[in-house]
Amino acid sequence: MESLNIFIKSIFIDNMVFAYFFGMCSYIAVSKSVKTAMGLGLAVIFVMTITVPLNWLLNEYVLKGGALSWISPEMANVDLSFLSFIIFIAVIASFVQLVEMVVEKFAPGLYNQLGIFLPLIAVNCAIMGGSLFMQERDFTNLGQAASYGLGSGIGWWLAIIMMAAIREKVTYSQIPAPLKGAGITFIITGLMGIAFMTFLGIQL
Amino acid sequence: MSKKDKEPLFSAKNRKLLLGPLSASNPVVVQILGICSALAVTAKLQPAFVMAISVTVVTAFSNLIMSLLRNSIPSRIRIIVQLVVIAFLVILVDQVLKAYVYDVSKQLSVFVGLIITNCIIMGRVEAFALGNKPWPAFLDGVGNGAGYGLILIIVAIFRELLGAGTLWGYQVIPASFYDAGYSNNGLMLLPPMALIIVGIIIWVHRSWKKDLQEK
């Protein structure tokens, strides 16, 4: 039940794009057409669903203060949490590299669709942000971390798909020249963010 | 370094590297980089300022270090080397913030860690530091960090002034205004308004510099 609650909340209320602006760079750059947005969105869902629980395990059994006590009781005072940034980013970067190699080898069709987006994901703030929020929110078990990862990924996917759909229509409307492209995208995202705030307070 | 180059420390070219990113090639409003983590910290001026300084430090030194290392890194593994250098600098910044400005560090929470994935830093290292000498690379880093900080501070001034009536935590709008019926616009403190303000900044900036307009 708790996991389901986290899942719903991370999609709608704590939406990666509208509430925290995570992954805005690729969000703005790739949302020009629904097709490419779909590719990147699915890749983000996939990578987040795996890396957030993976980093949760690392945080729980290696990084947190006293987490090393499973090796020997003397290690209970060791606090490695200052290393978490570098460990998280290393996990994400190497996982992305791994996925890229596996997909290239076994599913060349999918690789051609996703190919160019995979390297982009290593520096997508949403992925790193997911892991850092996971650490800050102190989830109590792996299931919660996994549902948070999945939910945040879906939230990001939802946002970029909607944005791409709107942008495909916006190209046909008359916009003041200085606002074309990036400017109007920011404003639309802001308005969508306000719309998403109506989900505030949903509790399962 | 600059003495060996036989080029004055602040030659016209270097000045352009430093000042260009403030307006003509601003990383946020022109190159649309690094919006990721930043706008969430602009509800108040103080965290925005600290964030701006942190990003400038990380950009400048990651550019400097990568420029020094540029001839000894095989290009296949350069991304991971960049991430390690950047993560190392960000950990330093994070520890310094925790030691000296703990309150602000608490407010910034995960966003300090997110400097690692800030596209400005990777972008500048890839696009500039890997092909240039250390001193210009350092200036380019400072310039881009400052250009980013400038936007952050402008957004934060609007949001804090209109949203809470304060600047840097001090009351700016006098009490007599409130007596006369003025009230703070709470909407400004919510995340979506940061995006709309950036959109408006882009609008103003591109009406002024017409060559930046998109077709």
PDB file of C-alpha atoms in Angstrom, chain A residues 1-203:
ATOM      1  CA  MET A   1       0.000   0.000   0.000  1.00  0.00           C
ATOM      2  CA  GLU A   2       2.795   2.350   0.966  1.00  0.00           C
ATOM      3  CA  SER A   3       4.597   1.470  -2.259  1.00  0.00           C
ATOM      4  CA  LEU A   4       1.493   2.215  -4.311  1.00  0.00           C
ATOM      5  CA  ASN A   5       1.167   5.555  -2.575  1.00  0.00           C
ATOM      6  CA  ILE A   6       4.785   6.417  -3.377  1.00  0.00           C
ATOM      7  CA  PHE A   7       4.210   5.324  -6.957  1.00  0.00           C
ATOM      8  CA  ILE A   8       1.171   7.554  -7.531  1.00  0.00           C
ATOM      9  CA  LYS A   9       2.749  10.481  -5.715  1.00  0.00           C
ATOM     10  CA  SER A  10       5.944  10.336  -7.738  1.00  0.00           C
ATOM     11  CA  ILE A  11       4.024  10.406 -11.000  1.00  0.00           C
ATOM     12  CA  PHE A  12       1.605  13.224 -10.319  1.00  0.00           C
ATOM     13  CA  ILE A  13       2.503  15.264  -7.259  1.00  0.00           C
ATOM     14  CA  ASP A  14       6.269  15.094  -7.077  1.00  0.00           C
ATOM     15  CA  ASN A  15       6.536  15.018 -10.838  1.00  0.00           C
ATOM     16  CA  MET A  16      10.196  15.195 -11.857  1.00  0.00           C
ATOM     17  CA  VAL A  17       9.678  17.909 -14.448  1.00  0.00           C
ATOM     18  CA  PHE A  18       6.903  20.065 -13.035  1.00  0.00           C
ATOM     19  CA  ALA A  19       7.814  20.048  -9.363  1.00  0.00           C
ATOM     20  CA  TYR A  20      11.618  19.833  -9.484  1.00  0.00           C
ATOM     21  CA  PHE A  21      12.657  20.747 -13.044  1.00  0.00           C
ATOM     22  CA  PHE A  22      14.748  17.594 -13.337  1.00  0.00           C
ATOM     23  CA  GLY A  23      15.930  16.648 -16.784  1.00  0.00           C
ATOM     24  CA  MET A  24      14.911  19.977 -18.272  1.00  0.00           C
ATOM     25  CA  CYS A  25      17.806  20.136 -20.744  1.00  0.00           C
ATOM     26  CA  SER A  26      16.919  16.997 -22.632  1.00  0.00           C
ATOM     27  CA  TYR A  27      13.220  17.730 -22.014  1.00  0.00           C
ATOM     28  CA  ILE A  28      13.469  20.982 -23.962  1.00  0.00           C
ATOM     29  CA  ALA A  29      15.875  19.666 -26.579  1.00  0.00           C
ATOM     30  CA  VAL A  30      14.104  16.404 -27.424  1.00  0.00           C
ATOM     31  CA  SER A  31      10.425  17.366 -27.131  1.00  0.00           C
ATOM     32  CA  LYS A  32      10.156  18.580 -30.725  1.00  0.00           C
ATOM     33  CA  SER A  33       8.316  15.453 -31.941  1.00  0.00           C
ATOM     34  CA  VAL A  34       6.283  12.781 -30.169  1.00  0.00           C
ATOM     35  CA  LYS A  35       8.267   9.944 -31.721  1.00  0.00           C
ATOM     36  CA  THR A  36      11.673  10.942 -30.393  1.00  0.00           C
ATOM     37  CA  ALA A  37      10.136  12.003 -27.084  1.00  0.00           C
ATOM     38  CA  MET A  38       8.658   8.526 -26.743  1.00  0.00           C
ATOM     39  CA  GLY A  39      12.078   6.933 -27.299  1.00  0.00           C
ATOM     40  CA  LEU A  40      13.824   9.037 -24.706  1.00  0.00           C
ATOM     41  CA  GLY A  41      10.940   8.748 -22.238  1.00  0.00           C
ATOM     42  CA  LEU A  42      10.937   4.952 -22.368  1.00  0.00           C
ATOM     43  CA  ALA A  43      14.712   4.851 -21.974  1.00  0.00           C
ATOM     44  CA  VAL A  44      14.435   7.082 -18.879  1.00  0.00           C
ATOM     45  CA  ILE A  45      11.738   4.842 -17.341  1.00  0.00           C
ATOM     46  CA  PHE A  46      13.906   1.790 -17.911  1.00  0.00           C
ATOM     47  CA  VAL A  47      17.129   3.261 -16.533  1.00  0.00           C
ATOM     48  CA  MET A  48      15.426   4.823 -13.503  1.00  0.00           C
ATOM     49  CA  THR A  49      13.569   1.640 -12.563  1.00  0.00           C
ATOM     50  CA  ILE A  50      16.891  -0.176 -12.370  1.00  0.00           C
ATOM     51  CA  THR A  51      19.285   2.447 -10.999  1.00  0.00           C
ATOM     52  CA  VAL A  52      17.167   3.743  -8.116  1.00  0.00           C
ATOM     53  CA  PRO A  53      16.808   0.321  -6.396  1.00  0.00           C
ATOM     54  CA  LEU A  54      20.458  -0.454  -7.229  1.00  0.00           C
ATOM     55  CA  ASN A  55      21.590   2.743  -5.552  1.00  0.00           C
ATOM     56  CA  TRP A  56      19.213   2.047  -2.662  1.00  0.00           C
ATOM     57  CA  LEU A  57      21.041  -1.225  -2.020  1.00  0.00           C
ATOM     58  CA  LEU A  58      24.402   0.537  -2.168  1.00  0.00           C
ATOM     59  CA  ASN A  59      23.189   3.291   0.124  1.00  0.00           C
ATOM     60  CA  GLU A  60      21.714   0.835   2.602  1.00  0.00           C
ATOM     61  CA  TYR A  61      24.613  -1.611   2.763  1.00  0.00           C
ATOM     62  CA  VAL A  62      27.683   0.491   1.988  1.00  0.00           C
ATOM     63  CA  LEU A  63      27.237   4.239   2.223  1.00  0.00           C
ATOM     64  CA  LYS A  64      24.926   5.100   5.126  1.00  0.00           C
ATOM     65  CA  GLY A  65      26.356   5.784   8.557  1.00  0.00           C
ATOM     66  CA  GLY A  66      26.776   2.395  10.236  1.00  0.00           C
ATOM     67  CA  ALA A  67      25.753   0.579   7.080  1.00  0.00           C
ATOM     68  CA  LEU A  68      28.965  -1.428   7.012  1.00  0.00           C
ATOM     69  CA  SER A  69      28.213  -3.167  10.305  1.00  0.00           C
ATOM     70  CA  TRP A  70      27.239  -6.309   8.357  1.00  0.00           C
ATOM     71  CA  ILE A  71      30.954  -6.871   7.685  1.00  0.00           C
ATOM     72  CA  SER A  72      32.081  -6.620  11.280  1.00  0.00           C
ATOM     73  CA  PRO A  73      30.748  -4.794  14.347  1.00  0.00           C
ATOM     74  CA  GLU A  74      33.791  -2.485  14.449  1.00  0.00           C
ATOM     75  CA  MET A  75      32.725  -0.929  11.148  1.00  0.00           C
ATOM     76  CA  ALA A  76      29.530   0.434  12.733  1.00  0.00           C
ATOM     77  CA  ASN A  77      31.071   3.898  13.110  1.00  0.00           C
ATOM     78  CA  VAL A  78      32.076   4.273   9.482  1.00  0.00           C
ATOM     79  CA  ASP A  79      30.046   6.823   7.578  1.00  0.00           C
ATOM     80  CA  LEU A  80      30.761   6.903   3.861  1.00  0.00           C
ATOM     81  CA  SER A  81      27.804   9.062   2.860  1.00  0.00           C
ATOM     82  CA  PHE A  82      30.114  11.795   1.533  1.00  0.00           C
ATOM     83  CA  LEU A  83      31.000   9.358  -1.233  1.00  0.00           C
ATOM     84  CA  SER A  84      27.414   8.957  -2.367  1.00  0.00           C
ATOM     85  CA  PHE A  85      27.552  11.447  -5.283  1.00  0.00           C
ATOM     86  CA  ILE A  86      30.469   9.754  -6.947  1.00  0.00           C
ATOM     87  CA  ILE A  87      29.125   6.233  -6.345  1.00  0.00           C
ATOM     88  CA  PHE A  88      25.661   7.099  -7.667  1.00  0.00           C
ATOM     89  CA  ILE A  89      26.960   8.742 -10.804  1.00  0.00           C
ATOM     90  CA  ALA A  90      29.366   5.855 -11.397  1.00  0.00           C
ATOM     91  CA  VAL A  91      26.513   3.347 -11.088  1.00  0.00           C
ATOM     92  CA  ILE A  92      24.347   5.373 -13.460  1.00  0.00           C
ATOM     93  CA  ALA A  93      27.076   5.952 -16.041  1.00  0.00           C
ATOM     94  CA  SER A  94      28.227   2.349 -16.069  1.00  0.00           C
ATOM     95  CA  PHE A  95      24.665   1.034 -16.159  1.00  0.00           C
ATOM     96  CA  VAL A  96      23.848   3.232 -19.117  1.00  0.00           C
ATOM     97  CA  GLN A  97      26.995   2.015 -20.862  1.00  0.00           C
ATOM     98  CA  LEU A  98      26.035  -1.592 -20.113  1.00  0.00           C
ATOM     99  CA  VAL A  99      22.490  -1.167 -21.383  1.00  0.00           C
ATOM    100  CA  GLU A 100      23.824   0.414 -24.531  1.00  0.00           C
ATOM    101  CA  MET A 101      26.141  -2.525 -25.215  1.00  0.00           C
ATOM    102  CA  VAL A 102      23.514  -5.176 -24.440  1.00  0.00           C
ATOM    103  CA  VAL A 103      20.840  -3.503 -26.529  1.00  0.00           C
ATOM    104  CA  GLU A 104      23.260  -3.027 -29.420  1.00  0.00           C
ATOM    105  CA  LYS A 105      24.195  -6.697 -29.358  1.00  0.00           C
ATOM    106  CA  PHE A 106      20.782  -8.308 -28.897  1.00  0.00           C
ATOM    107  CA  ALA A 107      18.230  -5.856 -30.242  1.00  0.00           C
ATOM    108  CA  PRO A 108      19.737  -3.786 -33.039  1.00  0.00           C
ATOM    109  CA  GLY A 109      16.302  -2.550 -34.075  1.00  0.00           C
ATOM    110  CA  LEU A 110      15.616  -1.077 -30.679  1.00  0.00           C
ATOM    111  CA  TYR A 111      19.185   0.228 -30.575  1.00  0.00           C
ATOM    112  CA  ASN A 112      18.604   2.233 -33.710  1.00  0.00           C
ATOM    113  CA  GLN A 113      15.534   3.799 -32.152  1.00  0.00           C
ATOM    114  CA  LEU A 114      16.994   4.482 -28.741  1.00  0.00           C
ATOM    115  CA  GLY A 115      20.660   4.588 -29.700  1.00  0.00           C
ATOM    116  CA  ILE A 116      21.336   8.282 -29.649  1.00  0.00           C
ATOM    117  CA  PHE A 117      19.338   8.838 -26.459  1.00  0.00           C
ATOM    118  CA  LEU A 118      21.111   6.346 -24.267  1.00  0.00           C
ATOM    119  CA  PRO A 119      24.370   8.287 -23.800  1.00  0.00           C
ATOM    120  CA  LEU A 120      22.283  11.413 -23.136  1.00  0.00           C
ATOM    121  CA  ILE A 121      20.678   9.705 -20.190  1.00  0.00           C
ATOM    122  CA  ALA A 122      23.886   9.407 -18.187  1.00  0.00           C
ATOM    123  CA  VAL A 123      23.814  13.160 -17.667  1.00  0.00           C
ATOM    124  CA  ASN A 124      20.041  13.469 -17.371  1.00  0.00           C
ATOM    125  CA  CYS A 125      19.427  15.147 -14.035  1.00  0.00           C
ATOM    126  CA  ALA A 126      16.218  13.171 -13.535  1.00  0.00           C
ATOM    127  CA  ILE A 127      18.126   9.915 -13.112  1.00  0.00           C
ATOM    128  CA  MET A 128      20.647  11.327 -10.651  1.00  0.00           C
ATOM    129  CA  GLY A 129      17.861  13.284  -8.952  1.00  0.00           C
ATOM    130  CA  GLY A 130      15.858  10.107  -8.464  1.00  0.00           C
ATOM    131  CA  SER A 131      18.750   8.467  -6.664  1.00  0.00           C
ATOM    132  CA  LEU A 132      19.455  11.516  -4.501  1.00  0.00           C
ATOM    133  CA  PHE A 133      15.803  11.867  -3.500  1.00  0.00           C
ATOM    134  CA  MET A 134      15.745   8.159  -2.734  1.00  0.00           C
ATOM    135  CA  GLN A 135      18.611   8.765  -0.326  1.00  0.00           C
ATOM    136  CA  GLU A 136      17.008  11.822   1.224  1.00  0.00           C
ATOM    137  CA  ARG A 137      13.590  10.219   1.713  1.00  0.00           C
ATOM    138  CA  ASP A 138      15.016   7.188   3.435  1.00  0.00           C
ATOM    139  CA  PHE A 139      12.807   4.498   1.935  1.00  0.00           C
ATOM    140  CA  THR A 140      12.556   1.524   4.246  1.00  0.00           C
ATOM    141  CA  ASN A 141      12.635  -1.307   1.733  1.00  0.00           C
ATOM    142  CA  LEU A 142      13.646  -2.167  -1.793  1.00  0.00           C
ATOM    143  CA  GLY A 143      10.045  -2.267  -3.016  1.00  0.00           C
ATOM    144  CA  GLN A 144       9.489   1.366  -2.091  1.00  0.00           C
ATOM    145  CA  ALA A 145      12.691   2.436  -3.820  1.00  0.00           C
ATOM    146  CA  ALA A 146      11.733   0.477  -6.925  1.00  0.00           C
ATOM    147  CA  SER A 147       8.230   1.918  -7.069  1.00  0.00           C
ATOM    148  CA  TYR A 148       9.681   5.401  -6.593  1.00  0.00           C
ATOM    149  CA  GLY A 149      12.088   4.827  -9.491  1.00  0.00           C
ATOM    150  CA  LEU A 150       9.358   3.487 -11.754  1.00  0.00           C
ATOM    151  CA  GLY A 151       6.896   6.229 -10.787  1.00  0.00           C
ATOM    152  CA  SER A 152       9.400   9.038 -11.335  1.00  0.00           C
ATOM    153  CA  GLY A 153      10.365   7.592 -14.692  1.00  0.00           C
ATOM    154  CA  ILE A 154       6.730   7.386 -15.759  1.00  0.00           C
ATOM    155  CA  GLY A 155       6.156  10.938 -14.540  1.00  0.00           C
ATOM    156  CA  TRP A 156       9.023  12.181 -16.672  1.00  0.00           C
ATOM    157  CA  TRP A 157       7.825  10.198 -19.677  1.00  0.00           C
ATOM    158  CA  LEU A 158       4.301  11.594 -19.242  1.00  0.00           C
ATOM    159  CA  ALA A 159       5.632  15.138 -19.101  1.00  0.00           C
ATOM    160  CA  ILE A 160       7.808  14.889 -22.201  1.00  0.00           C
ATOM    161  CA  ILE A 161       5.077  13.134 -24.235  1.00  0.00           C
ATOM    162  CA  MET A 162       2.534  15.819 -23.374  1.00  0.00           C
ATOM    163  CA  MET A 163       5.033  18.569 -24.122  1.00  0.00           C
ATOM    164  CA  ALA A 164       5.944  17.033 -27.475  1.00  0.00           C
ATOM    165  CA  ALA A 165       2.286  16.725 -28.430  1.00  0.00           C
ATOM    166  CA  ILE A 166       1.659  20.360 -27.541  1.00  0.00           C
ATOM    167  CA  ARG A 167       4.788  21.536 -29.367  1.00  0.00           C
ATOM    168  CA  GLU A 168       3.765  19.737 -32.539  1.00  0.00           C
ATOM    169  CA  LYS A 169       0.581  21.822 -32.538  1.00  0.00           C
ATOM    170  CA  VAL A 170       2.266  25.037 -31.414  1.00  0.00           C
ATOM    171  CA  THR A 171       4.400  25.157 -34.559  1.00  0.00           C
ATOM    172  CA  TYR A 172       1.256  26.050 -36.491  1.00  0.00           C
ATOM    173  CA  SER A 173       0.217  28.941 -34.285  1.00  0.00           C
ATOM    174  CA  GLN A 174       1.320  32.537 -34.379  1.00  0.00           C
ATOM    175  CA  ILE A 175       3.831  33.235 -31.647  1.00  0.00           C
ATOM    176  CA  PRO A 176       5.796  36.487 -31.209  1.00  0.00           C
ATOM    177  CA  ALA A 177       9.158  35.926 -32.912  1.00  0.00           C
ATOM    178  CA  PRO A 178      11.327  36.295 -29.767  1.00  0.00           C
ATOM    179  CA  LEU A 179       9.258  33.677 -27.959  1.00  0.00           C
ATOM    180  CA  LYS A 180       9.543  31.017 -30.662  1.00  0.00           C
ATOM    181  CA  GLY A 181      11.250  27.786 -29.681  1.00  0.00           C
ATOM    182  CA  ALA A 182      12.646  27.844 -26.177  1.00  0.00           C
ATOM    183  CA  GLY A 183      10.677  30.776 -24.776  1.00  0.00           C
ATOM    184  CA  ILE A 184       7.212  29.424 -25.438  1.00  0.00           C
ATOM    185  CA  THR A 185       8.286  25.968 -24.295  1.00  0.00           C
ATOM    186  CA  PHE A 186       9.230  27.348 -20.894  1.00  0.00           C
ATOM    187  CA  ILE A 187       5.950  29.180 -20.524  1.00  0.00           C
ATOM    188  CA  ILE A 188       3.891  26.155 -21.597  1.00  0.00           C
ATOM    189  CA  THR A 189       5.801  23.977 -19.146  1.00  0.00           C
ATOM    190  CA  GLY A 190       5.050  26.490 -16.402  1.00  0.00           C
ATOM    191  CA  LEU A 191       1.332  26.435 -17.227  1.00  0.00           C
ATOM    192  CA  MET A 192       1.344  22.634 -17.299  1.00  0.00           C
ATOM    193  CA  GLY A 193       3.069  22.709 -13.914  1.00  0.00           C
ATOM    194  CA  ILE A 194       0.256  24.866 -12.522  1.00  0.00           C
ATOM    195  CA  ALA A 195      -2.258  22.400 -13.968  1.00  0.00           C
ATOM    196  CA  PHE A 196      -0.425  19.517 -12.304  1.00  0.00           C
ATOM    197  CA  MET A 197      -0.675  21.251  -8.954  1.00  0.00           C
ATOM    198  CA  THR A 198      -4.338  20.322  -8.899  1.00  0.00           C
ATOM    199  CA  PHE A 199      -3.175  16.803  -8.013  1.00  0.00           C
ATOM    200  CA  LEU A 200      -1.748  18.163  -4.769  1.00  0.00           C
ATOM    201  CA  GLY A 201      -3.094  16.444  -1.714  1.00  0.00           C
ATOM    202  CA  ILE A 202      -3.994  13.143  -3.342  1.00  0.00           C
ATOM    203  CA  GLN A 203      -3.449  10.491  -0.721  1.00  0.00           C
TER     204      GLN A 203
END
